[in-house]
PDB file of C-alpha atoms and ligand atoms in Angstrom:
ATOM      1  CA  MET A  48       0.037   0.067   0.092  1.00 82.00           C
ATOM      2  CA  MET A  49       1.288   3.584  -0.817  1.00 89.00           C
ATOM      3  CA  LYS A  50       2.447   5.405   2.069  1.00 96.00           C
ATOM      4  CA  ARG A  51       0.958   8.829   2.855  1.00 96.00           C
ATOM      5  CA  PHE A  52       4.080  10.830   1.935  1.00 98.00           C
ATOM      6  CA  GLU A  53       5.673   8.466  -0.460  1.00 97.00           C
ATOM      7  CA  GLY A  54       7.923  10.440  -2.905  1.00 95.00           C
ATOM      8  CA  LYS A  55       7.611  13.784  -0.938  1.00 98.00           C
ATOM      9  CA  VAL A  56      10.283  15.898   0.282  1.00 98.00           C
ATOM     10  CA  ILE A  57       9.912  17.441   3.744  1.00 98.00           C
ATOM     11  CA  CYS A  58      12.295  19.841   5.637  1.00 98.00           C
ATOM     12  CA  VAL A  59      11.854  19.889   9.505  1.00 98.00           C
ATOM     13  CA  THR A  60      13.795  22.676  11.301  1.00 98.00           C
ATOM     14  CA  GLY A  61      14.638  21.645  15.002  1.00 98.00           C
ATOM     15  CA  GLY A  62      14.390  17.998  13.584  1.00 98.00           C
ATOM     16  CA  ASN A  63      17.101  16.799  15.842  1.00 98.00           C
ATOM     17  CA  SER A  64      15.325  17.098  19.244  1.00 98.00           C
ATOM     18  CA  GLY A  65      11.775  16.905  20.940  1.00 98.00           C
ATOM     19  CA  ILE A  66       8.833  17.692  18.685  1.00 98.00           C
ATOM     20  CA  GLY A  67      10.840  18.061  15.474  1.00 99.00           C
ATOM     21  CA  ARG A  68      12.587  14.712  16.011  1.00 98.00           C
ATOM     22  CA  ALA A  69       9.176  12.982  16.509  1.00 98.00           C
ATOM     23  CA  THR A  70       7.849  14.640  13.317  1.00 99.00           C
ATOM     24  CA  ALA A  71      10.992  13.842  11.234  1.00 98.00           C
ATOM     25  CA  LEU A  72      10.488  10.194  12.193  1.00 98.00           C
ATOM     26  CA  ALA A  73       6.888  10.176  11.598  1.00 98.00           C
ATOM     27  CA  PHE A  74       7.212  11.737   8.049  1.00 98.00           C
ATOM     28  CA  ALA A  75       9.921   8.938   7.332  1.00 98.00           C
ATOM     29  CA  ARG A  76       7.723   6.217   8.330  1.00 98.00           C
ATOM     30  CA  GLU A  77       5.104   7.614   5.952  1.00 98.00           C
ATOM     31  CA  GLY A  78       7.688   7.386   3.116  1.00 98.00           C
ATOM     32  CA  ALA A  79       8.846  10.892   2.960  1.00 98.00           C
ATOM     33  CA  GLN A  80      12.370  12.034   2.255  1.00 98.00           C
ATOM     34  CA  VAL A  81      13.299  14.190   5.275  1.00 98.00           C
ATOM     35  CA  VAL A  82      15.873  16.985   5.551  1.00 98.00           C
ATOM     36  CA  ILE A  83      16.570  17.696   9.210  1.00 98.00           C
ATOM     37  CA  ALA A  84      17.969  21.272   9.953  1.00 98.00           C
ATOM     38  CA  ALA A  85      19.400  22.340  13.183  1.00 98.00           C
ATOM     39  CA  ARG A  86      22.736  23.181  14.773  1.00 98.00           C
ATOM     40  CA  ARG A  87      23.859  20.103  16.851  1.00 98.00           C
ATOM     41  CA  GLU A  88      25.234  17.794  14.167  1.00 98.00           C
ATOM     42  CA  ASN A  89      25.618  14.600  16.604  1.00 98.00           C
ATOM     43  CA  LEU A  90      21.942  14.788  17.531  1.00 98.00           C
ATOM     44  CA  GLY A  91      20.904  15.427  13.752  1.00 98.00           C
ATOM     45  CA  GLU A  92      23.056  12.535  12.392  1.00 98.00           C
ATOM     46  CA  GLU A  93      21.688  10.247  15.132  1.00 98.00           C
ATOM     47  CA  VAL A  94      18.064  10.813  13.903  1.00 98.00           C
ATOM     48  CA  VAL A  95      19.233  10.288  10.252  1.00 98.00           C
ATOM     49  CA  ARG A  96      20.789   6.944  11.466  1.00 98.00           C
ATOM     50  CA  GLU A  97      17.417   5.920  13.240  1.00 98.00           C
ATOM     51  CA  ILE A  98      15.393   6.843  10.097  1.00 98.00           C
ATOM     52  CA  LYS A  99      17.709   4.931   7.843  1.00 98.00           C
ATOM     53  CA  LYS A 100      17.824   1.827  10.337  1.00 98.00           C
ATOM     54  CA  GLU A 101      13.962   1.680   9.827  1.00 98.00           C
ATOM     55  CA  GLY A 102      14.411   1.712   6.008  1.00 97.00           C
ATOM     56  CA  GLY A 103      13.629   5.501   5.515  1.00 98.00           C
ATOM     57  CA  GLU A 104      15.474   8.260   3.686  1.00 98.00           C
ATOM     58  CA  ALA A 105      16.850  11.312   5.572  1.00 98.00           C
ATOM     59  CA  ALA A 106      19.735  13.686   5.618  1.00 98.00           C
ATOM     60  CA  PHE A 107      20.973  16.320   8.020  1.00 98.00           C
ATOM     61  CA  VAL A 108      21.994  19.959   7.022  1.00 98.00           C
ATOM     62  CA  LYS A 109      23.753  21.843   9.882  1.00 98.00           C
ATOM     63  CA  THR A 110      21.690  25.005   9.914  1.00 98.00           C
ATOM     64  CA  ASP A 111      21.391  28.132  12.292  1.00 98.00           C
ATOM     65  CA  VAL A 112      17.897  29.422  11.518  1.00 98.00           C
ATOM     66  CA  THR A 113      18.984  32.911  12.662  1.00 98.00           C
ATOM     67  CA  VAL A 114      21.608  33.179   9.955  1.00 98.00           C
ATOM     68  CA  PRO A 115      20.161  33.973   6.413  1.00 97.00           C
ATOM     69  CA  LEU A 116      23.331  32.445   4.659  1.00 98.00           C
ATOM     70  CA  ASP A 117      22.735  29.175   6.480  1.00 98.00           C
ATOM     71  CA  LEU A 118      19.093  29.024   5.320  1.00 98.00           C
ATOM     72  CA  GLU A 119      20.099  30.008   1.702  1.00 97.00           C
ATOM     73  CA  ASN A 120      22.422  27.130   1.861  1.00 98.00           C
ATOM     74  CA  LEU A 121      19.843  24.712   3.093  1.00 98.00           C
ATOM     75  CA  PHE A 122      17.240  25.552   0.594  1.00 97.00           C
ATOM     76  CA  GLN A 123      19.782  25.636  -2.383  1.00 97.00           C
ATOM     77  CA  LYS A 124      20.984  21.988  -1.180  1.00 97.00           C
ATOM     78  CA  ILE A 125      17.371  20.798  -1.076  1.00 97.00           C
ATOM     79  CA  LYS A 126      16.658  22.258  -4.526  1.00 96.00           C
ATOM     80  CA  THR A 127      19.885  20.723  -6.164  1.00 96.00           C
ATOM     81  CA  THR A 128      19.406  17.350  -4.433  1.00 97.00           C
ATOM     82  CA  TYR A 129      15.608  16.716  -4.899  1.00 96.00           C
ATOM     83  CA  GLY A 130      14.653  19.400  -7.415  1.00 93.00           C
ATOM     84  CA  ARG A 131      11.663  20.383  -5.115  1.00 90.00           C
ATOM     85  CA  PHE A 132      10.233  20.123  -1.622  1.00 93.00           C
ATOM     86  CA  ASP A 133       6.587  19.580  -0.635  1.00 98.00           C
ATOM     87  CA  CYS A 134       6.342  20.504   2.928  1.00 98.00           C
ATOM     88  CA  ALA A 135       8.229  22.463   5.522  1.00 98.00           C
ATOM     89  CA  PHE A 136       7.792  22.112   9.324  1.00 99.00           C
ATOM     90  CA  ASN A 137       9.288  25.398  10.741  1.00 99.00           C
ATOM     91  CA  ASN A 138       9.710  24.265  14.268  1.00 98.00           C
ATOM     92  CA  ALA A 139      13.104  25.347  15.573  1.00 98.00           C
ATOM     93  CA  GLY A 140      12.740  27.485  18.774  1.00 98.00           C
ATOM     94  CA  VAL A 141      14.042  28.363  22.141  1.00 98.00           C
ATOM     95  CA  GLY A 142      12.263  29.070  25.400  1.00 97.00           C
ATOM     96  CA  GLY A 143      14.707  31.510  26.849  1.00 95.00           C
ATOM     97  CA  PRO A 144      14.981  32.150  30.617  1.00 94.00           C
ATOM     98  CA  THR A 145      11.795  32.893  32.546  1.00 93.00           C
ATOM     99  CA  ALA A 146      11.454  36.074  34.527  1.00 94.00           C
ATOM    100  CA  ARG A 147       8.821  38.831  34.792  1.00 97.00           C
ATOM    101  CA  LEU A 148       9.128  41.237  31.786  1.00 98.00           C
ATOM    102  CA  ALA A 149      10.752  44.231  33.748  1.00 98.00           C
ATOM    103  CA  ARG A 150      13.721  41.749  34.646  1.00 98.00           C
ATOM    104  CA  GLN A 151      14.225  40.465  31.131  1.00 98.00           C
ATOM    105  CA  THR A 152      17.395  41.413  29.178  1.00 98.00           C
ATOM    106  CA  THR A 153      17.988  42.489  25.641  1.00 98.00           C
ATOM    107  CA  GLU A 154      20.055  39.404  25.136  1.00 98.00           C
ATOM    108  CA  THR A 155      16.988  37.286  25.900  1.00 98.00           C
ATOM    109  CA  TRP A 156      14.853  39.233  23.524  1.00 98.00           C
ATOM    110  CA  ASP A 157      17.553  39.020  20.612  1.00 98.00           C
ATOM    111  CA  LEU A 158      17.845  35.237  21.275  1.00 98.00           C
ATOM    112  CA  VAL A 159      14.232  34.476  21.427  1.00 98.00           C
ATOM    113  CA  MET A 160      13.037  36.817  18.603  1.00 98.00           C
ATOM    114  CA  ASN A 161      15.872  35.899  16.321  1.00 98.00           C
ATOM    115  CA  THR A 162      15.147  32.362  16.726  1.00 98.00           C
ATOM    116  CA  ASN A 163      11.458  31.941  17.151  1.00 98.00           C
ATOM    117  CA  LEU A 164      10.172  34.792  14.976  1.00 98.00           C
ATOM    118  CA  LYS A 165      12.956  35.966  12.567  1.00 98.00           C
ATOM    119  CA  GLY A 166      13.980  32.409  11.883  1.00 98.00           C
ATOM    120  CA  VAL A 167      10.398  31.369  10.943  1.00 99.00           C
ATOM    121  CA  TRP A 168       9.970  34.418   8.788  1.00 98.00           C
ATOM    122  CA  LEU A 169      13.334  33.668   6.930  1.00 98.00           C
ATOM    123  CA  CYS A 170      12.389  29.949   6.352  1.00 98.00           C
ATOM    124  CA  MET A 171       8.981  31.053   5.029  1.00 98.00           C
ATOM    125  CA  LYS A 172      10.505  33.482   2.685  1.00 98.00           C
ATOM    126  CA  TYR A 173      12.763  30.920   1.075  1.00 97.00           C
ATOM    127  CA  GLU A 174      10.300  28.101   1.162  1.00 98.00           C
ATOM    128  CA  ILE A 175       7.575  30.298  -0.473  1.00 98.00           C
ATOM    129  CA  GLN A 176      10.085  31.305  -3.196  1.00 97.00           C
ATOM    130  CA  GLN A 177      10.533  27.717  -4.089  1.00 97.00           C
ATOM    131  CA  MET A 178       6.933  26.765  -3.669  1.00 98.00           C
ATOM    132  CA  LEU A 179       5.863  29.682  -6.094  1.00 98.00           C
ATOM    133  CA  GLU A 180       8.337  28.336  -8.584  1.00 97.00           C
ATOM    134  CA  GLN A 181       7.173  24.720  -8.297  1.00 96.00           C
ATOM    135  CA  GLY A 182       3.543  25.602  -8.127  1.00 98.00           C
ATOM    136  CA  GLY A 183       2.601  24.911  -4.467  1.00 98.00           C
ATOM    137  CA  GLY A 184       3.395  23.310  -1.157  1.00 98.00           C
ATOM    138  CA  VAL A 185       2.474  23.127   2.554  1.00 98.00           C
ATOM    139  CA  ILE A 186       4.044  24.950   5.504  1.00 99.00           C
ATOM    140  CA  VAL A 187       3.338  24.142   9.103  1.00 99.00           C
ATOM    141  CA  ASN A 188       4.914  26.544  11.744  1.00 99.00           C
ATOM    142  CA  THR A 189       5.145  25.711  15.491  1.00 99.00           C
ATOM    143  CA  ALA A 190       3.532  28.568  17.473  1.00 98.00           C
ATOM    144  CA  SER A 191       2.248  27.692  21.033  1.00 98.00           C
ATOM    145  CA  THR A 192      -0.651  28.129  23.350  1.00 97.00           C
ATOM    146  CA  ALA A 193       1.635  31.053  24.506  1.00 97.00           C
ATOM    147  CA  GLY A 194       0.982  32.532  20.939  1.00 98.00           C
ATOM    148  CA  ILE A 195      -2.647  32.697  21.666  1.00 96.00           C
ATOM    149  CA  SER A 196      -2.868  33.650  25.280  1.00 95.00           C
ATOM    150  CA  GLY A 197      -0.616  35.489  27.647  1.00 95.00           C
ATOM    151  CA  SER A 198       2.235  33.503  29.382  1.00 94.00           C
ATOM    152  CA  PRO A 199       3.365  35.154  32.763  1.00 93.00           C
ATOM    153  CA  GLY A 200       7.059  34.706  33.135  1.00 94.00           C
ATOM    154  CA  SER A 201       7.626  34.241  29.442  1.00 96.00           C
ATOM    155  CA  ALA A 202       6.479  37.501  27.946  1.00 98.00           C
ATOM    156  CA  ILE A 203       9.111  37.596  25.117  1.00 98.00           C
ATOM    157  CA  TYR A 204       8.578  33.922  24.185  1.00 98.00           C
ATOM    158  CA  SER A 205       4.698  34.737  24.212  1.00 98.00           C
ATOM    159  CA  ALA A 206       5.310  37.751  21.833  1.00 98.00           C
ATOM    160  CA  SER A 207       7.571  35.810  19.560  1.00 99.00           C
ATOM    161  CA  LYS A 208       4.854  33.052  19.137  1.00 98.00           C
ATOM    162  CA  HIS A 209       2.040  35.615  18.712  1.00 98.00           C
ATOM    163  CA  GLY A 210       4.400  36.888  15.998  1.00 99.00           C
ATOM    164  CA  VAL A 211       4.473  33.278  14.371  1.00 99.00           C
ATOM    165  CA  VAL A 212       0.668  33.375  14.363  1.00 98.00           C
ATOM    166  CA  GLY A 213       0.655  36.734  12.582  1.00 98.00           C
ATOM    167  CA  LEU A 214       3.124  35.440  10.068  1.00 99.00           C
ATOM    168  CA  THR A 215       1.090  32.344   9.619  1.00 99.00           C
ATOM    169  CA  ARG A 216      -2.200  34.010   9.140  1.00 98.00           C
ATOM    170  CA  SER A 217      -0.952  36.839   6.814  1.00 99.00           C
ATOM    171  CA  ALA A 218       1.187  34.594   4.524  1.00 99.00           C
ATOM    172  CA  ALA A 219      -1.761  31.979   4.365  1.00 99.00           C
ATOM    173  CA  ALA A 220      -4.041  34.876   2.918  1.00 98.00           C
ATOM    174  CA  GLU A 221      -1.211  36.201   0.587  1.00 98.00           C
ATOM    175  CA  TYR A 222      -0.607  32.737  -0.981  1.00 98.00           C
ATOM    176  CA  ALA A 223      -3.917  31.086  -0.766  1.00 98.00           C
ATOM    177  CA  THR A 224      -4.615  31.323  -4.540  1.00 98.00           C
ATOM    178  CA  LYS A 225      -0.858  29.836  -5.129  1.00 98.00           C
ATOM    179  CA  ASN A 226      -1.717  26.490  -3.895  1.00 98.00           C
ATOM    180  CA  ILE A 227       0.407  26.940  -0.927  1.00 98.00           C
ATOM    181  CA  ARG A 228      -1.302  26.221   2.576  1.00 99.00           C
ATOM    182  CA  ILE A 229       0.174  27.676   5.562  1.00 99.00           C
ATOM    183  CA  ASN A 230      -1.000  26.591   9.136  1.00 99.00           C
ATOM    184  CA  SER A 231       0.409  26.526  12.737  1.00 98.00           C
ATOM    185  CA  VAL A 232       0.397  23.954  15.454  1.00 98.00           C
ATOM    186  CA  CYS A 233      -0.001  25.562  18.962  1.00 98.00           C
ATOM    187  CA  PRO A 234       1.344  22.918  21.450  1.00 98.00           C
ATOM    188  CA  GLY A 235       0.758  23.207  25.183  1.00 97.00           C
ATOM    189  CA  PRO A 236       3.365  21.890  27.439  1.00 97.00           C
ATOM    190  CA  ILE A 237       5.095  18.956  25.833  1.00 98.00           C
ATOM    191  CA  ALA A 238       7.481  16.607  27.471  1.00 97.00           C
ATOM    192  CA  THR A 239      10.691  17.466  25.487  1.00 98.00           C
ATOM    193  CA  PRO A 240      14.203  18.582  26.475  1.00 97.00           C
ATOM    194  CA  MET A 241      13.028  22.285  26.271  1.00 96.00           C
ATOM    195  CA  LEU A 242      10.281  21.797  28.969  1.00 96.00           C
ATOM    196  CA  GLU A 243      12.617  19.418  31.044  1.00 95.00           C
ATOM    197  CA  ASN A 244      15.299  21.809  30.990  1.00 94.00           C
ATOM    198  CA  GLY A 245      12.945  24.576  32.250  1.00 92.00           C
ATOM    199  CA  PHE A 246      11.840  22.362  35.037  1.00 93.00           C
ATOM    200  CA  ALA A 247      15.418  21.466  36.092  1.00 92.00           C
ATOM    201  CA  LEU A 248      15.965  25.358  36.678  1.00 90.00           C
ATOM    202  CA  ARG A 249      12.678  25.878  38.187  1.00 89.00           C
ATOM    203  CA  PRO A 250      11.088  22.777  39.640  1.00 92.00           C
ATOM    204  CA  GLU A 251       8.124  24.597  41.191  1.00 91.00           C
ATOM    205  CA  MET A 252       6.887  25.404  37.525  1.00 90.00           C
ATOM    206  CA  LYS A 253       6.053  21.705  36.932  1.00 94.00           C
ATOM    207  CA  GLU A 254       2.951  21.599  39.241  1.00 94.00           C
ATOM    208  CA  ALA A 255       2.009  25.250  38.172  1.00 91.00           C
ATOM    209  CA  TYR A 256       2.017  24.147  34.441  1.00 92.00           C
ATOM    210  CA  LEU A 257       0.117  21.060  35.210  1.00 95.00           C
ATOM    211  CA  ASP A 258      -2.726  23.062  36.931  1.00 94.00           C
ATOM    212  CA  THR A 259      -3.252  24.808  33.634  1.00 93.00           C
ATOM    213  CA  ILE A 260      -3.949  21.706  31.717  1.00 96.00           C
ATOM    214  CA  PRO A 261      -7.541  20.263  31.995  1.00 96.00           C
ATOM    215  CA  MET A 262      -6.369  16.901  31.107  1.00 97.00           C
ATOM    216  CA  GLY A 263      -3.801  16.906  34.014  1.00 97.00           C
ATOM    217  CA  ARG A 264      -0.818  15.682  32.133  1.00 98.00           C
ATOM    218  CA  PHE A 265       1.825  16.828  29.742  1.00 98.00           C
ATOM    219  CA  GLY A 266       1.648  16.014  26.057  1.00 98.00           C
ATOM    220  CA  ILE A 267       4.162  13.867  24.204  1.00 98.00           C
ATOM    221  CA  PRO A 268       6.005  14.890  20.998  1.00 98.00           C
ATOM    222  CA  GLU A 269       4.061  12.223  19.009  1.00 98.00           C
ATOM    223  CA  GLU A 270       0.796  14.113  19.883  1.00 98.00           C
ATOM    224  CA  ILE A 271       2.030  17.194  17.824  1.00 98.00           C
ATOM    225  CA  SER A 272       3.669  15.125  14.957  1.00 98.00           C
ATOM    226  CA  GLY A 273       0.418  13.398  14.158  1.00 98.00           C
ATOM    227  CA  ALA A 274      -1.306  16.817  13.763  1.00 98.00           C
ATOM    228  CA  VAL A 275       1.575  18.120  11.525  1.00 98.00           C
ATOM    229  CA  LEU A 276       1.435  15.214   9.241  1.00 98.00           C
ATOM    230  CA  TRP A 277      -2.467  15.613   8.954  1.00 98.00           C
ATOM    231  CA  LEU A 278      -2.062  19.352   8.310  1.00 98.00           C
ATOM    232  CA  CYS A 279       0.411  18.472   5.536  1.00 98.00           C
ATOM    233  CA  SER A 280      -1.693  15.704   3.992  1.00 98.00           C
ATOM    234  CA  ASN A 281      -4.358  16.036   1.335  1.00 97.00           C
ATOM    235  CA  GLU A 282      -7.083  15.325   3.976  1.00 97.00           C
ATOM    236  CA  ALA A 283      -6.405  19.028   5.203  1.00 98.00           C
ATOM    237  CA  SER A 284      -6.519  20.348   1.525  1.00 98.00           C
ATOM    238  CA  PHE A 285      -9.134  23.085   2.415  1.00 98.00           C
ATOM    239  CA  ILE A 286      -7.480  24.182   5.476  1.00 98.00           C
ATOM    240  CA  THR A 287      -5.125  27.318   5.540  1.00 98.00           C
ATOM    241  CA  GLY A 288      -4.338  29.996   8.106  1.00 98.00           C
ATOM    242  CA  TYR A 289      -5.453  27.669  10.754  1.00 98.00           C
ATOM    243  CA  LEU A 290      -4.070  27.604  14.438  1.00 98.00           C
ATOM    244  CA  MET A 291      -4.349  24.119  15.686  1.00 98.00           C
ATOM    245  CA  THR A 292      -4.350  24.126  19.536  1.00 98.00           C
ATOM    246  CA  ILE A 293      -2.839  20.875  21.068  1.00 98.00           C
ATOM    247  CA  GLY A 294      -2.772  21.318  24.762  1.00 97.00           C
ATOM    248  CA  GLY A 295      -4.892  18.958  26.760  1.00 97.00           C
ATOM    249  CA  GLY A 296      -7.689  21.626  26.759  1.00 97.00           C
ATOM    250  CA  GLN A 297      -5.364  24.324  28.054  1.00 95.00           C
ATOM    251  CA  THR A 298      -6.795  27.237  26.183  1.00 91.00           C
ATOM    252  CA  ILE A 299     -10.594  26.124  26.791  1.00 91.00           C
ATOM    253  CA  THR A 300     -10.913  28.599  29.636  1.00 83.00           C
ATOM    254  CA  PRO A 301      -9.276  31.944  29.888  1.00 73.00           C
TER     255      PRO A 301
HETATM  256  N1  LIG B 293       7.918  21.609  24.651  1.00 74.97           N
HETATM  257  C1  LIG B 293       6.890  22.423  24.810  1.00 74.97           C
HETATM  258  O1  LIG B 293       6.193  22.467  25.891  1.00 74.97           O
HETATM  259  C2  LIG B 293       6.393  23.473  23.689  1.00 74.97           C
HETATM  260  C3  LIG B 293       5.158  24.077  23.744  1.00 74.97           C
HETATM  261  C4  LIG B 293       4.950  24.805  22.708  1.00 74.97           C
HETATM  262  C5  LIG B 293       5.674  25.178  21.786  1.00 74.97           C
HETATM  263  N2  LIG B 293       6.979  24.607  21.794  1.00 74.97           N
HETATM  264  C6  LIG B 293       7.696  24.791  20.550  1.00 74.97           C
HETATM  265  O2  LIG B 293       8.054  23.695  19.945  1.00 74.97           O
HETATM  266  C7  LIG B 293       9.318  23.844  18.993  1.00 74.97           C
HETATM  267  C8  LIG B 293      10.174  22.610  19.407  1.00 74.97           C
HETATM  268  O3  LIG B 293      10.536  22.599  20.714  1.00 74.97           O
HETATM  269  P1  LIG B 293      10.826  21.403  21.621  1.00 74.97           P
HETATM  270  O4  LIG B 293       9.883  21.344  22.741  1.00 74.97           O
HETATM  271  O5  LIG B 293      10.761  20.091  20.763  1.00 74.97           O
HETATM  272  O6  LIG B 293      12.216  21.655  22.248  1.00 74.97           O
HETATM  273  P2  LIG B 293      13.662  21.016  21.924  1.00 74.97           P
HETATM  274  O7  LIG B 293      13.655  19.644  22.097  1.00 74.97           O
HETATM  275  O8  LIG B 293      14.540  21.819  22.791  1.00 74.97           O
HETATM  276  O9  LIG B 293      13.934  21.353  20.465  1.00 74.97           O
HETATM  277  C9  LIG B 293      14.183  22.707  19.940  1.00 74.97           C
HETATM  278  C10 LIG B 293      14.834  22.606  18.617  1.00 74.97           C
HETATM  279  O10 LIG B 293      15.020  23.764  18.025  1.00 74.97           O
HETATM  280  C11 LIG B 293      16.487  23.748  17.498  1.00 74.97           C
HETATM  281  N3  LIG B 293      16.924  25.099  17.379  1.00 74.97           N
HETATM  282  C12 LIG B 293      16.927  25.943  18.402  1.00 74.97           C
HETATM  283  N4  LIG B 293      17.677  27.061  18.022  1.00 74.97           N
HETATM  284  C13 LIG B 293      17.895  26.875  16.742  1.00 74.97           C
HETATM  285  C14 LIG B 293      18.680  27.689  15.820  1.00 74.97           C
HETATM  286  N5  LIG B 293      19.024  28.922  16.011  1.00 74.97           N
HETATM  287  N6  LIG B 293      18.989  27.163  14.523  1.00 74.97           N
HETATM  288  C15 LIG B 293      18.306  25.758  14.265  1.00 74.97           C
HETATM  289  N7  LIG B 293      17.615  25.167  15.031  1.00 74.97           N
HETATM  290  C16 LIG B 293      17.522  25.561  16.448  1.00 74.97           C
HETATM  291  C17 LIG B 293      17.152  22.629  18.418  1.00 74.97           C
HETATM  292  O11 LIG B 293      18.276  22.111  17.684  1.00 74.97           O
HETATM  293  P3  LIG B 293      19.715  22.770  17.874  1.00 74.97           P
HETATM  294  O12 LIG B 293      19.874  23.239  19.295  1.00 74.97           O
HETATM  295  O13 LIG B 293      20.586  21.633  17.699  1.00 74.97           O
HETATM  296  O14 LIG B 293      19.985  23.800  16.895  1.00 74.97           O
HETATM  297  C18 LIG B 293      16.176  21.804  18.690  1.00 74.97           C
HETATM  298  O15 LIG B 293      16.068  20.809  17.573  1.00 74.97           O
HETATM  299  C19 LIG B 293       9.845  25.208  19.590  1.00 74.97           C
HETATM  300  O16 LIG B 293       9.516  26.262  18.612  1.00 74.97           O
HETATM  301  C20 LIG B 293       9.155  25.544  20.906  1.00 74.97           C
HETATM  302  O17 LIG B 293       8.923  26.792  21.001  1.00 74.97           O
HETATM  303  C21 LIG B 293       7.350  23.598  22.592  1.00 74.97           C
END
């Protein structure tokens, strides 16, 4: 039986860890050729090995999403290797240190905004150029429930993810007639190194976070990857500019 993404080329930024890693594996299991872009080469190559061990196809391209030259190199490599690419999961991101807004630093602003917002915009810029040339494609950006509501202690992170929502909705409208669909997933707290590292620094946050989730548990990366694959599939062919909240009910009540 034909797999869902057989013959498709997919790029996953932040594909060497957490949500991105689970999504890269899921796409590969569905027959896609997966390009993983992130900075830590050892972790990236490890995911490539895991995919190949399962009989899939993948490559790692060392990329810092805050560096335009790295992204030009990434998309040029994809073009010369595969000639096209069908879906992009713009997922690379950082949390940044937690503190109330008045105690935050310009260094944190630059790190979080450059990675989470400028990085996504730059990826979209190159992806859309290629998708226009080839006649279409699908983009999914990783926002957050913090991109829909406020996130005390993480105002800069929240602002960056609200920015991702703005990029998603605006670009979805701009390219809707060009056969390019653009959506966002908005995860609630998901058990990944990002969350675990945050709890290691501030263990009291764990209970506080759990209290915000009606289902009473953290999500797992596979609960995001399933949604990303669906949004990239033909089953979602009439969906664009959509923000899919996946947070155990986190945003049901204000
Ligand atoms: N976990 C959660 O609770 C949660 C909730 C809502 C949204 N999110 C979002 O989900 C996305 C994935 O996070 P995660 O939870 O899976 O955390 P993670 O395991 O820490 O993964 C973050 C990924 O981003 C990559 N990355 C960071 N800075 C980068 C840069 N400058 N250039 C290229 N890649 C970069 C990292 O790879 P390198 O360090 O090797 O570059 C890593 O692969 C992020 O956008 C995050 O904001 C997470």
